[in-house]
């Protein structure tokens, strides 16, 4: 079993910043891609940012230049620094990890989500 635990969400005014963190634990042999998706009410889940194990980032178009993703492979953590937040960034943010378990099975895992609310 693999667990992803997020923290760092909250309420912030437009133009502000938040730092989201996610820690993975459990039956993990190796984590490949790790990152963040978000889902706003009435909308589909969308890519925010992911990072390969080697450190290559991939950002959603709407957050490029404002958000920065980083990860620590040894600690099995991924961070998302969000700057210049806009009301349109309001959503539940989900941590994501593509994990190879100790039984060498590849699976996608999701955290429970953390709410980010940006007021205008």
Coordinates of N, CA and C in Angstrom, one line a residue:
X1 N 0.8 -1.2 0.0 CA 0.0 0.0 0.0 C 0.9 1.2 0.0
X2 N 0.4 2.2 -0.7 CA 1.2 3.5 -0.9 C 0.3 4.6 -0.4
X3 N 0.8 5.5 0.4 CA 0.1 6.7 0.9 C 0.8 8.0 0.4
X4 N 0.0 8.9 0.0 CA 0.4 10.3 -0.4 C -0.3 11.2 0.5
X5 N 0.4 12.0 1.3 CA -0.2 13.0 2.2 C 0.2 14.4 1.9
X6 N -0.8 15.2 1.6 CA -0.5 16.6 1.2 C -0.7 17.5 2.4
X7 N -0.1 18.7 2.3 CA -0.3 19.8 3.3 C 0.0 21.1 2.6
X8 N -0.4 22.2 3.2 CA -0.1 23.5 2.7 C -1.2 24.3 2.1
X9 N -2.3 23.7 1.9 CA -3.4 24.4 1.2 C -4.0 25.5 2.2
X10 N -4.9 26.3 1.7 CA -5.5 27.3 2.5 C -6.1 28.4 1.7
X11 N -6.5 29.5 2.4 CA -7.1 30.7 1.8 C -6.1 31.8 1.7
X12 N -6.0 32.4 0.5 CA -5.0 33.4 0.3 C -5.6 34.5 -0.6
X13 N -5.2 35.7 -0.5 CA -5.7 36.8 -1.4 C -5.0 36.7 -2.8
X14 N -5.7 37.2 -3.8 CA -5.1 37.2 -5.1 C -3.7 37.9 -5.1
X15 N -2.7 37.4 -5.8 CA -1.4 37.9 -5.8 C -0.5 37.2 -4.7
X16 N -1.1 36.5 -3.8 CA -0.4 35.8 -2.8 C 0.3 34.5 -3.2
X17 N 0.9 33.8 -2.2 CA 1.6 32.6 -2.5 C 1.2 31.5 -1.4
X18 N 1.4 30.3 -1.8 CA 1.2 29.2 -1.0 C 2.3 28.1 -1.4
X19 N 2.7 27.3 -0.4 CA 3.6 26.2 -0.7 C 2.9 24.9 -0.3
X20 N 2.7 24.1 -1.3 CA 2.1 22.8 -1.1 C 3.2 21.7 -1.0
X21 N 3.0 20.8 -0.1 CA 4.0 19.7 0.0 C 3.2 18.3 0.0
X22 N 4.0 17.3 -0.4 CA 3.4 16.0 -0.5 C 4.5 15.0 -0.1
X23 N 4.2 14.1 0.8 CA 5.1 13.0 1.2 C 4.5 11.6 0.9
X24 N 5.3 10.8 0.2 CA 4.9 9.4 -0.1 C 5.5 8.5 0.9
X25 N 4.8 7.4 1.2 CA 5.3 6.4 2.1 C 4.6 5.1 1.8
X26 N 5.1 4.0 2.3 CA 4.5 2.7 2.1 C 5.4 1.8 1.3
X27 N 4.7 0.9 0.6 CA 5.3 -0.2 -0.2 C 5.9 0.3 -1.5
X28 N 7.0 1.1 -1.4 CA 7.6 1.8 -2.5 C 9.0 1.2 -2.8
X29 N 9.1 0.8 -4.1 CA 10.5 0.5 -4.6 C 11.1 1.7 -5.2
X30 N 10.3 2.4 -6.0 CA 10.8 3.6 -6.7 C 9.7 4.4 -7.2
X31 N 9.8 5.7 -7.1 CA 8.8 6.7 -7.6 C 9.3 7.2 -8.9
X32 N 8.6 7.1 -10.0 CA 8.9 7.7 -11.3 C 8.4 9.2 -11.3
X33 N 7.4 9.5 -12.1 CA 6.8 10.8 -12.1 C 6.1 11.1 -10.8
X34 N 6.2 12.4 -10.4 CA 5.6 12.8 -9.1 C 5.1 14.3 -9.3
X35 N 4.0 14.6 -8.8 CA 3.6 16.0 -9.0 C 2.2 16.3 -8.6
X36 N 1.5 17.3 -9.3 CA 0.3 17.8 -8.8 C -0.7 18.0 -10.0
X37 N -2.0 17.7 -9.6 CA -3.1 18.0 -10.5 C -4.1 18.8 -9.6
X38 N -5.1 19.4 -10.3 CA -6.1 20.1 -9.5 C -7.4 20.0 -10.2
X39 N -8.5 20.2 -9.4 CA -9.8 20.1 -9.9 C -10.7 21.1 -9.3
X40 N -11.2 22.0 -10.1 CA -12.2 23.0 -9.6 C -13.6 22.5 -9.8
X41 N -14.5 23.1 -9.0 CA -15.9 22.7 -9.1 C -16.5 22.7 -10.5
X42 N -17.1 21.6 -11.0 CA -17.6 21.6 -12.3 C -16.7 21.4 -13.4
X43 N -15.4 21.2 -13.1 CA -14.4 21.1 -14.1 C -13.6 19.8 -14.0
X44 N -13.0 19.4 -15.1 CA -12.2 18.2 -15.1 C -10.9 18.4 -14.4
X45 N -10.3 17.3 -13.8 CA -9.0 17.4 -13.2 C -8.0 17.7 -14.3
X46 N -7.1 18.7 -13.9 CA -6.1 19.1 -14.9 C -4.7 19.1 -14.3
X47 N -3.7 19.0 -15.2 CA -2.3 19.0 -14.9 C -1.9 20.4 -14.3
X48 N -1.2 20.4 -13.2 CA -0.6 21.6 -12.7 C 0.9 21.5 -13.0
X49 N 1.5 20.5 -12.4 CA 3.0 20.3 -12.7 C 3.4 18.9 -12.2
X50 N 4.2 18.3 -13.0 CA 4.8 17.0 -12.6 C 6.3 17.1 -12.9
X51 N 7.1 16.2 -12.2 CA 8.5 16.1 -12.4 C 9.0 14.7 -12.5
X52 N 9.8 14.4 -13.5 CA 10.4 13.1 -13.6 C 11.4 12.8 -12.5
X53 N 11.7 11.6 -12.3 CA 12.7 11.2 -11.3 C 14.0 11.9 -11.5
X54 N 14.3 12.2 -12.8 CA 15.6 12.8 -13.1 C 15.5 14.4 -13.0
X55 N 14.3 14.9 -12.7 CA 14.2 16.3 -12.4 C 13.6 17.1 -13.6
X56 N 13.1 16.5 -14.6 CA 12.5 17.2 -15.7 C 11.1 17.7 -15.4
X57 N 10.8 19.0 -15.4 CA 9.5 19.5 -15.0 C 8.6 19.6 -16.2
X58 N 7.3 19.5 -15.9 CA 6.3 19.6 -16.9 C 5.1 20.4 -16.3
X59 N 4.8 21.6 -16.9 CA 3.8 22.5 -16.3 C 2.6 22.6 -17.2
X60 N 1.5 22.8 -16.5 CA 0.3 23.1 -17.2 C 0.4 24.6 -17.8
X61 N -0.2 24.9 -18.9 CA -0.1 26.2 -19.5 C -0.5 27.3 -18.6
X62 N -1.5 27.1 -17.8 CA -2.1 28.2 -17.0 C -1.2 28.6 -15.8
X63 N -0.2 27.7 -15.5 CA 0.6 28.0 -14.3 C 2.1 28.3 -14.7
X64 N 2.4 28.2 -15.9 CA 3.8 28.5 -16.3 C 4.2 29.9 -15.9
X65 N 5.4 30.0 -15.3 CA 5.9 31.3 -14.9 C 5.5 31.7 -13.5
X66 N 4.5 31.0 -13.0 CA 4.0 31.4 -11.6 C 4.3 30.3 -10.6
X67 N 4.2 29.0 -11.0 CA 4.4 27.9 -10.1 C 5.7 27.2 -10.3
X68 N 6.3 26.7 -9.3 CA 7.6 26.0 -9.4 C 7.5 24.6 -8.7
X69 N 7.8 23.6 -9.3 CA 7.8 22.2 -8.7 C 9.2 21.8 -8.4
X70 N 9.4 21.1 -7.3 CA 10.6 20.5 -6.9 C 10.4 19.2 -6.2
X71 N 11.4 18.3 -6.2 CA 11.2 17.1 -5.4 C 12.5 16.6 -4.8
X72 N 12.4 15.8 -3.8 CA 13.5 15.2 -3.1 C 13.3 13.7 -3.2
X73 N 14.1 13.0 -4.1 CA 13.9 11.6 -4.3 C 14.2 10.8 -3.0
X74 N 15.2 11.2 -2.2 CA 15.6 10.5 -1.0 C 14.5 10.6 0.0
X75 N 13.8 11.7 0.1 CA 12.8 11.9 1.1 C 11.4 11.5 0.6
X76 N 11.3 11.3 -0.7 CA 10.0 10.9 -1.4 C 9.0 12.0 -1.2
X77 N 9.5 13.3 -1.4 CA 8.6 14.4 -1.3 C 8.6 15.2 -2.6
X78 N 7.5 15.9 -2.8 CA 7.4 16.9 -3.9 C 6.7 18.2 -3.4
X79 N 7.3 19.3 -3.8 CA 6.8 20.6 -3.3 C 6.3 21.4 -4.5
X80 N 5.3 22.2 -4.3 CA 4.8 23.1 -5.3 C 4.8 24.5 -4.7
X81 N 5.6 25.4 -5.2 CA 5.6 26.8 -4.8 C 4.7 27.5 -5.8
X82 N 3.6 28.1 -5.2 CA 2.6 28.8 -6.0 C 2.7 30.3 -5.7
X83 N 3.0 31.1 -6.8 CA 3.1 32.5 -6.7 C 2.1 33.2 -7.6
X84 N 1.9 34.5 -7.3 CA 0.9 35.3 -8.1 C -0.4 34.6 -8.3
X85 N -0.9 34.1 -7.2 CA -2.2 33.3 -7.3 C -3.3 34.1 -7.8
X86 N -4.2 33.5 -8.5 CA -5.4 34.2 -9.1 C -6.6 33.4 -8.6
X87 N -7.8 34.1 -8.6 CA -9.0 33.4 -8.2 C -9.2 32.1 -9.1
X88 N -8.8 32.1 -10.3 CA -8.9 30.9 -11.2 C -8.1 29.8 -10.7
X89 N -7.2 30.0 -9.8 CA -6.4 28.9 -9.3 C -7.1 28.1 -8.2
X90 N -8.3 28.6 -7.8 CA -9.0 28.0 -6.7 C -9.4 26.6 -7.1
X91 N -9.1 25.6 -6.3 CA -9.3 24.2 -6.7 C -8.9 23.3 -5.5
X92 N -9.2 22.0 -5.6 CA -8.6 21.0 -4.8 C -7.3 20.5 -5.5
X93 N -6.2 20.6 -4.9 CA -5.0 20.2 -5.5 C -4.6 18.8 -5.0
X94 N -4.3 17.9 -5.9 CA -4.1 16.5 -5.6 C -2.6 16.1 -5.9
X95 N -2.0 15.5 -5.0 CA -0.6 14.9 -5.2 C -0.8 13.7 -6.0
X96 N 0.2 13.5 -6.9 CA 0.2 12.3 -7.8 C 1.5 11.7 -7.8
X97 N 1.6 10.4 -7.9 CA 2.9 9.7 -8.0 C 2.7 8.4 -8.8
X98 N 3.6 8.2 -9.7 CA 3.7 6.9 -10.5 C 4.7 6.1 -9.8
X99 N 4.2 5.0 -9.2 CA 5.1 4.3 -8.2 C 5.3 2.8 -8.7
X100 N 6.5 2.4 -8.5 CA 6.8 1.0 -8.7 C 6.9 0.4 -7.3
X101 N 6.0 -0.6 -7.0 CA 5.9 -1.1 -5.6 C 7.0 -2.2 -5.4
X102 N 7.2 -2.7 -4.2 CA 8.2 -3.6 -3.9 C 8.0 -4.9 -4.7
X103 N 6.7 -5.2 -5.1 CA 6.5 -6.4 -6.0 C 6.7 -6.0 -7.4
X104 N 7.3 -4.9 -7.7 CA 7.6 -4.4 -9.1 C 6.4 -4.2 -10.0
X105 N 5.3 -3.8 -9.3 CA 4.1 -3.4 -10.1 C 4.1 -1.9 -10.2
X106 N 3.8 -1.4 -11.4 CA 3.7 0.0 -11.7 C 2.3 0.5 -11.5
X107 N 2.0 1.5 -10.7 CA 0.6 2.0 -10.5 C 0.7 3.5 -10.3
X108 N -0.5 4.1 -10.5 CA -0.7 5.5 -10.2 C -1.4 5.7 -8.9
X109 N -0.9 6.6 -8.1 CA -1.5 6.9 -6.8 C -1.8 8.3 -6.6
X110 N -2.8 8.6 -5.8 CA -3.3 10.0 -5.6 C -3.5 10.2 -4.1
X111 N -3.2 11.5 -3.7 CA -3.5 11.9 -2.4 C -5.0 12.2 -2.2
X112 N -5.3 12.6 -1.0 CA -6.7 12.9 -0.7 C -7.1 14.3 -1.2
X113 N -6.1 15.2 -1.4 CA -6.4 16.5 -1.9 C -6.3 17.6 -0.8
X114 N -5.8 18.8 -1.2 CA -5.8 19.9 -0.3 C -6.4 21.1 -1.0
X115 N -7.3 21.8 -0.3 CA -8.1 22.9 -0.9 C -7.2 24.2 -0.9
X116 N -7.2 24.8 -2.1 CA -6.6 26.1 -2.3 C -7.7 27.1 -2.7
X117 N -7.9 28.1 -2.0 CA -8.9 29.1 -2.3 C -8.2 30.5 -2.4
X118 N -8.4 31.1 -3.5 CA -7.8 32.4 -3.8 C -9.0 33.5 -3.9
X119 N -9.0 34.4 -3.0 CA -10.0 35.4 -3.0 C -9.6 36.7 -3.8
X120 N -10.6 37.3 -4.4 CA -10.2 38.5 -5.3 C -10.2 39.7 -4.5

